[in-house]
Amino acid sequence: MRISGGKTFQEYRKYWLPYIDHLLTKTCSHLSLNDMITRWVQKKGHDRLLIFFNGWGMDGGIADYLQSNTPEGFGSDVLLCYDYRSTALPADVLDTVARYGERTLVAWSLGVWAACEAGLEGIDKALAINGTLRPVSSEEGIPPGIFRATLDNYDEENRNRFMWRMCGDPVLFRRFLDFAPERSASEQKEELASILQDVVQGGTAAVSSWSYTHALIGGRDMIFPPASQGFAWQGIKRKLVKGMAHFPFFTFSNWQEVSACMEE
């Protein structure tokens, strides 16, 4: 199977694995083996659940921002998932999710890949925003050289540069800082290294019992190239939002607006 730049999967692994082993040994020897982090953003006993897989390096700030803008009558419980140093959801969370009558999923950026690794079942609708199932790919994701350079050079200074590119505009970047993640650059780097290790070992996202039904593609995305996203999401309902950068939540600023993208 050829997965990126004409390389076979075996060639791809041979290229990446020595680098990842070195990086994890040198800077990421204390990677967490715990489950990914989850938090109930809204839990009011609704029969409908919205599961939100946040982007790499994030915490609860974006979810709290979206919740604060959501109308009072939004009829869905909301579960937040982030930190993909482990892609396993806690067993008790999976049990709780299974009890809902309707389950929808929204994933952003590298969360699009992580959601398919989490062991979820019975997802009725799923929206991918500015991400793909092959996050390290010249054709369907972030080109491997750029992904590797981001990981190699990631530190406190380069974090701000990355987030500026994510927002794509100095005014929006300043707005984003109000709820930017409060995690250290070293912890974020650990997470990115772990994601890369999982992607290289697994090739693409794991086969799930559910599939993405909708995709939103930012026309000004400087992280996941829009053309690569369009190629990756052939065959499902997709929408190009021309003015949207990689960070989509100034365009869709609450849970109701995000959920409405799955009704179109």
CSV table of C-alpha atoms in Angstrom, one decimal:
chain,number,residue,atom,x,y,z
A,1,MET,CA,0.0,0.0,0.0
A,2,ARG,CA,1.3,3.4,-0.9
A,3,ILE,CA,0.4,6.1,1.6
A,4,SER,CA,2.4,9.3,0.9
A,5,GLY,CA,4.7,10.6,-1.7
A,6,GLY,CA,4.8,7.3,-3.5
A,7,LYS,CA,6.3,5.4,-0.5
A,8,THR,CA,5.0,2.1,0.7
A,9,PHE,CA,3.9,1.8,4.3
A,10,GLN,CA,7.0,-0.2,5.1
A,11,GLU,CA,9.3,2.5,3.6
A,12,TYR,CA,7.3,5.1,5.5
A,13,ARG,CA,7.9,3.3,8.8
A,14,LYS,CA,11.5,2.7,8.1
A,15,TYR,CA,12.0,6.5,7.5
A,16,TRP,CA,10.2,7.7,10.6
A,17,LEU,CA,10.6,5.1,13.4
A,18,PRO,CA,14.3,5.7,14.1
A,19,TYR,CA,13.7,9.4,14.4
A,20,ILE,CA,10.7,8.9,16.8
A,21,ASP,CA,12.6,6.4,19.0
A,22,HIS,CA,15.4,8.9,19.3
A,23,LEU,CA,13.0,11.8,20.1
A,24,LEU,CA,11.0,9.9,22.7
A,25,THR,CA,14.2,8.7,24.4
A,26,LYS,CA,15.8,12.1,24.5
A,27,THR,CA,12.9,14.4,25.4
A,28,CYS,CA,9.8,12.4,26.0
A,29,SER,CA,10.8,9.6,28.3
A,30,HIS,CA,8.0,10.3,30.8
A,31,LEU,CA,5.1,10.1,28.3
A,32,SER,CA,1.8,9.4,30.2
A,33,LEU,CA,0.3,6.0,29.7
A,34,ASN,CA,-3.0,7.1,31.2
A,35,ASP,CA,-6.3,7.5,29.3
A,36,MET,CA,-6.9,10.7,27.4
A,37,ILE,CA,-8.5,13.5,29.3
A,38,THR,CA,-12.2,13.9,29.3
A,39,ARG,CA,-14.5,16.5,30.9
A,40,TRP,CA,-18.3,17.0,30.9
A,41,VAL,CA,-18.9,20.5,29.6
A,42,GLN,CA,-22.6,20.2,29.9
A,43,LYS,CA,-24.5,17.3,31.5
A,44,LYS,CA,-28.2,17.9,32.0
A,45,GLY,CA,-29.6,14.5,31.4
A,46,HIS,CA,-30.4,14.9,27.7
A,47,ASP,CA,-30.8,11.9,25.5
A,48,ARG,CA,-28.5,13.4,22.9
A,49,LEU,CA,-24.7,13.6,23.3
A,50,LEU,CA,-22.2,15.8,21.5
A,51,ILE,CA,-18.6,14.5,21.8
A,52,PHE,CA,-15.9,17.1,21.0
A,53,PHE,CA,-12.4,16.0,20.2
A,54,ASN,CA,-10.2,19.0,20.5
A,55,GLY,CA,-7.0,19.8,18.6
A,56,TRP,CA,-3.5,18.8,19.5
A,57,GLY,CA,-2.0,20.7,22.4
A,58,MET,CA,-5.3,22.1,23.6
A,59,ASP,CA,-7.1,21.9,27.0
A,60,GLY,CA,-10.6,22.9,28.1
A,61,GLY,CA,-10.4,26.6,27.1
A,62,ILE,CA,-11.9,26.3,23.7
A,63,ALA,CA,-14.8,24.1,25.0
A,64,ASP,CA,-15.5,26.7,27.7
A,65,TYR,CA,-15.5,29.5,25.1
A,66,LEU,CA,-18.0,27.6,22.9
A,67,GLN,CA,-20.2,26.7,25.9
A,68,SER,CA,-20.3,30.4,27.0
A,69,ASN,CA,-21.6,31.4,23.6
A,70,THR,CA,-24.2,28.6,23.4
A,71,PRO,CA,-27.9,29.4,23.8
A,72,GLU,CA,-29.4,28.2,27.1
A,73,GLY,CA,-31.8,25.7,25.4
A,74,PHE,CA,-29.2,23.7,23.5
A,75,GLY,CA,-30.6,20.2,23.9
A,76,SER,CA,-27.5,18.1,24.1
A,77,ASP,CA,-25.0,17.0,26.8
A,78,VAL,CA,-21.4,17.8,25.8
A,79,LEU,CA,-18.3,15.7,26.4
A,80,LEU,CA,-14.8,17.2,25.8
A,81,CYS,CA,-11.8,14.9,24.9
A,82,TYR,CA,-8.2,16.1,24.6
A,83,ASP,CA,-4.5,15.2,25.2
A,84,TYR,CA,-3.7,12.4,22.8
A,85,ARG,CA,-0.6,11.0,24.5
A,86,SER,CA,-3.0,8.2,24.9
A,87,THR,CA,-5.9,7.6,22.5
A,88,ALA,CA,-7.8,5.4,24.9
A,89,LEU,CA,-11.0,6.7,26.4
A,90,PRO,CA,-11.7,5.7,30.1
A,91,ALA,CA,-13.9,2.6,30.3
A,92,ASP,CA,-16.4,4.4,32.4
A,93,VAL,CA,-16.7,7.2,29.9
A,94,LEU,CA,-17.3,4.6,27.1
A,95,ASP,CA,-20.0,3.0,29.2
A,96,THR,CA,-21.7,6.4,29.8
A,97,VAL,CA,-21.5,7.3,26.1
A,98,ALA,CA,-23.2,4.0,25.1
A,99,ARG,CA,-26.3,4.9,27.2
A,100,TYR,CA,-27.2,7.9,25.1
A,101,GLY,CA,-30.0,7.5,22.5
A,102,GLU,CA,-28.2,9.8,19.9
A,103,ARG,CA,-24.5,10.4,19.7
A,104,THR,CA,-22.9,13.0,17.4
A,105,LEU,CA,-19.2,13.8,17.2
A,106,VAL,CA,-17.3,16.9,16.3
A,107,ALA,CA,-13.5,16.7,15.8
A,108,TRP,CA,-11.0,19.4,15.0
A,109,SER,CA,-7.5,19.2,13.5
A,110,LEU,CA,-5.6,16.2,14.9
A,111,GLY,CA,-8.6,15.3,16.9
A,112,VAL,CA,-10.2,14.0,13.7
A,113,TRP,CA,-7.6,11.2,13.7
A,114,ALA,CA,-7.7,10.7,17.4
A,115,ALA,CA,-11.5,10.2,17.5
A,116,CYS,CA,-11.2,7.1,15.3
A,117,GLU,CA,-8.6,5.7,17.7
A,118,ALA,CA,-10.7,6.1,20.8
A,119,GLY,CA,-12.9,2.9,20.7
A,120,LEU,CA,-16.2,4.7,20.3
A,121,GLU,CA,-19.2,2.8,18.9
A,122,GLY,CA,-22.6,3.9,17.6
A,123,ILE,CA,-21.8,7.4,16.3
A,124,ASP,CA,-24.8,8.7,14.4
A,125,LYS,CA,-23.2,11.8,12.7
A,126,ALA,CA,-19.6,13.0,12.7
A,127,LEU,CA,-18.1,16.3,11.6
A,128,ALA,CA,-14.4,16.7,10.7
A,129,ILE,CA,-13.1,20.2,10.9
A,130,ASN,CA,-9.7,21.1,9.3
A,131,GLY,CA,-8.3,17.6,9.8
A,132,THR,CA,-8.1,14.2,8.1
A,133,LEU,CA,-7.6,10.5,8.9
A,134,ARG,CA,-4.1,10.7,7.4
A,135,PRO,CA,-2.6,13.6,9.3
A,136,VAL,CA,0.9,13.0,8.1
A,137,SER,CA,0.7,12.8,4.4
A,138,SER,CA,1.7,14.8,1.4
A,139,GLU,CA,-1.6,14.1,-0.3
A,140,GLU,CA,-4.2,14.0,2.5
A,141,GLY,CA,-2.7,15.8,5.5
A,142,ILE,CA,0.3,17.8,6.7
A,143,PRO,CA,3.4,17.1,4.6
A,144,PRO,CA,5.8,14.8,6.5
A,145,GLY,CA,8.7,17.3,6.4
A,146,ILE,CA,6.6,20.1,7.8
A,147,PHE,CA,5.2,17.8,10.6
A,148,ARG,CA,8.7,16.8,11.5
A,149,ALA,CA,10.0,20.4,11.5
A,150,THR,CA,7.2,21.5,13.8
A,151,LEU,CA,8.0,18.7,16.2
A,152,ASP,CA,11.8,19.3,16.1
A,153,ASN,CA,11.6,23.0,16.7
A,154,TYR,CA,8.6,23.2,19.1
A,155,ASP,CA,9.3,25.3,22.1
A,156,GLU,CA,7.7,28.3,24.0
A,157,GLU,CA,8.8,30.8,21.3
A,158,ASN,CA,7.7,28.7,18.4
A,159,ARG,CA,4.4,27.8,20.0
A,160,ASN,CA,3.2,31.4,19.6
A,161,ARG,CA,4.3,31.3,15.9
A,162,PHE,CA,2.3,28.1,15.4
A,163,MET,CA,-0.8,29.6,17.1
A,164,TRP,CA,-0.5,32.7,15.0
A,165,ARG,CA,-0.5,30.6,11.9
A,166,MET,CA,-3.4,28.6,13.3
A,167,CYS,CA,-5.5,31.8,13.6
A,168,GLY,CA,-4.1,33.4,10.4
A,169,ASP,CA,-4.7,37.0,11.5
A,170,PRO,CA,-3.1,39.1,14.3
A,171,VAL,CA,-6.5,40.4,15.6
A,172,LEU,CA,-7.9,36.8,15.8
A,173,PHE,CA,-4.6,35.6,17.4
A,174,ARG,CA,-5.0,38.2,20.2
A,175,ARG,CA,-8.6,37.1,20.7
A,176,PHE,CA,-7.5,33.4,20.8
A,177,LEU,CA,-5.0,34.2,23.6
A,178,ASP,CA,-8.0,34.8,25.9
A,179,PHE,CA,-8.6,31.1,26.0
A,180,ALA,CA,-5.4,29.7,24.7
A,181,PRO,CA,-4.2,26.4,26.3
A,182,GLU,CA,-2.5,26.6,29.7
A,183,ARG,CA,-0.2,23.7,29.0
A,184,SER,CA,3.6,23.8,28.7
A,185,ALA,CA,5.3,23.6,25.4
A,186,SER,CA,7.2,20.5,26.6
A,187,GLU,CA,4.0,18.7,27.4
A,188,GLN,CA,2.5,19.7,24.0
A,189,LYS,CA,5.7,18.4,22.3
A,190,GLU,CA,5.3,15.1,24.1
A,191,GLU,CA,1.8,14.8,22.8
A,192,LEU,CA,2.8,15.6,19.2
A,193,ALA,CA,5.6,13.0,19.4
A,194,SER,CA,3.2,10.4,20.7
A,195,ILE,CA,0.7,11.2,17.9
A,196,LEU,CA,3.4,10.8,15.3
A,197,GLN,CA,4.5,7.5,16.8
A,198,ASP,CA,1.0,6.1,16.7
A,199,VAL,CA,0.4,7.4,13.1
A,200,VAL,CA,3.6,5.9,11.8
A,201,GLN,CA,3.0,2.5,13.5
A,202,GLY,CA,-0.6,2.4,12.4
A,203,GLY,CA,-0.5,4.1,9.0
A,204,THR,CA,-4.0,5.7,9.1
A,205,ALA,CA,-6.7,6.0,11.7
A,206,ALA,CA,-8.0,2.7,13.0
A,207,VAL,CA,-11.1,1.1,11.3
A,208,SER,CA,-14.1,2.2,13.3
A,209,SER,CA,-17.7,1.1,13.3
A,210,TRP,CA,-18.6,4.7,12.3
A,211,SER,CA,-17.5,7.1,9.6
A,212,TYR,CA,-17.4,10.9,9.3
A,213,THR,CA,-20.5,12.1,7.6
A,214,HIS,CA,-19.5,15.8,7.1
A,215,ALA,CA,-16.3,17.8,6.7
A,216,LEU,CA,-15.6,21.6,7.1
A,217,ILE,CA,-12.6,22.8,5.2
A,218,GLY,CA,-11.0,26.2,5.9
A,219,GLY,CA,-10.0,28.0,2.8
A,220,ARG,CA,-7.3,29.9,4.7
A,221,ASP,CA,-6.0,26.9,6.7
A,222,MET,CA,-2.2,27.2,7.0
A,223,ILE,CA,-1.8,23.9,8.9
A,224,PHE,CA,-3.8,21.3,7.0
A,225,PRO,CA,-3.7,22.4,3.3
A,226,PRO,CA,-7.3,22.9,2.0
A,227,ALA,CA,-6.5,21.0,-1.2
A,228,SER,CA,-5.3,18.0,0.8
A,229,GLN,CA,-8.5,18.1,2.9
A,230,GLY,CA,-10.6,18.2,-0.2
A,231,PHE,CA,-8.8,15.2,-1.6
A,232,ALA,CA,-9.2,13.3,1.7
A,233,TRP,CA,-12.9,13.9,2.1
A,234,GLN,CA,-14.1,12.8,-1.4
A,235,GLY,CA,-17.4,11.0,-1.1
A,236,ILE,CA,-18.9,12.7,2.0
A,237,LYS,CA,-20.7,16.0,2.5
A,238,ARG,CA,-18.0,18.7,2.6
A,239,LYS,CA,-18.1,22.4,2.7
A,240,LEU,CA,-15.3,24.9,1.9
A,241,VAL,CA,-15.5,28.0,4.1
A,242,LYS,CA,-13.3,30.4,2.1
A,243,GLY,CA,-12.4,32.8,4.8
A,244,MET,CA,-11.9,30.3,7.6
A,245,ALA,CA,-8.4,29.7,9.0
A,246,HIS,CA,-7.3,26.5,10.8
A,247,PHE,CA,-8.9,27.7,14.0
A,248,PRO,CA,-12.6,27.5,13.1
A,249,PHE,CA,-14.3,28.7,16.2
A,250,PHE,CA,-14.5,32.4,15.4
A,251,THR,CA,-16.6,31.4,12.4
A,252,PHE,CA,-18.7,28.8,14.3
A,253,SER,CA,-18.6,30.1,17.8
A,254,ASN,CA,-21.0,27.9,19.8
A,255,TRP,CA,-22.1,24.3,20.0
A,256,GLN,CA,-25.4,25.0,18.2
A,257,GLU,CA,-23.6,26.6,15.2
A,258,VAL,CA,-21.2,23.7,15.0
A,259,SER,CA,-23.9,21.1,15.2
A,260,ALA,CA,-25.9,22.8,12.5
A,261,CYS,CA,-23.1,22.0,10.1
A,262,MET,CA,-24.3,18.4,10.3
A,263,GLU,CA,-27.8,19.3,9.3
A,264,GLU,CA,-26.8,20.7,5.8
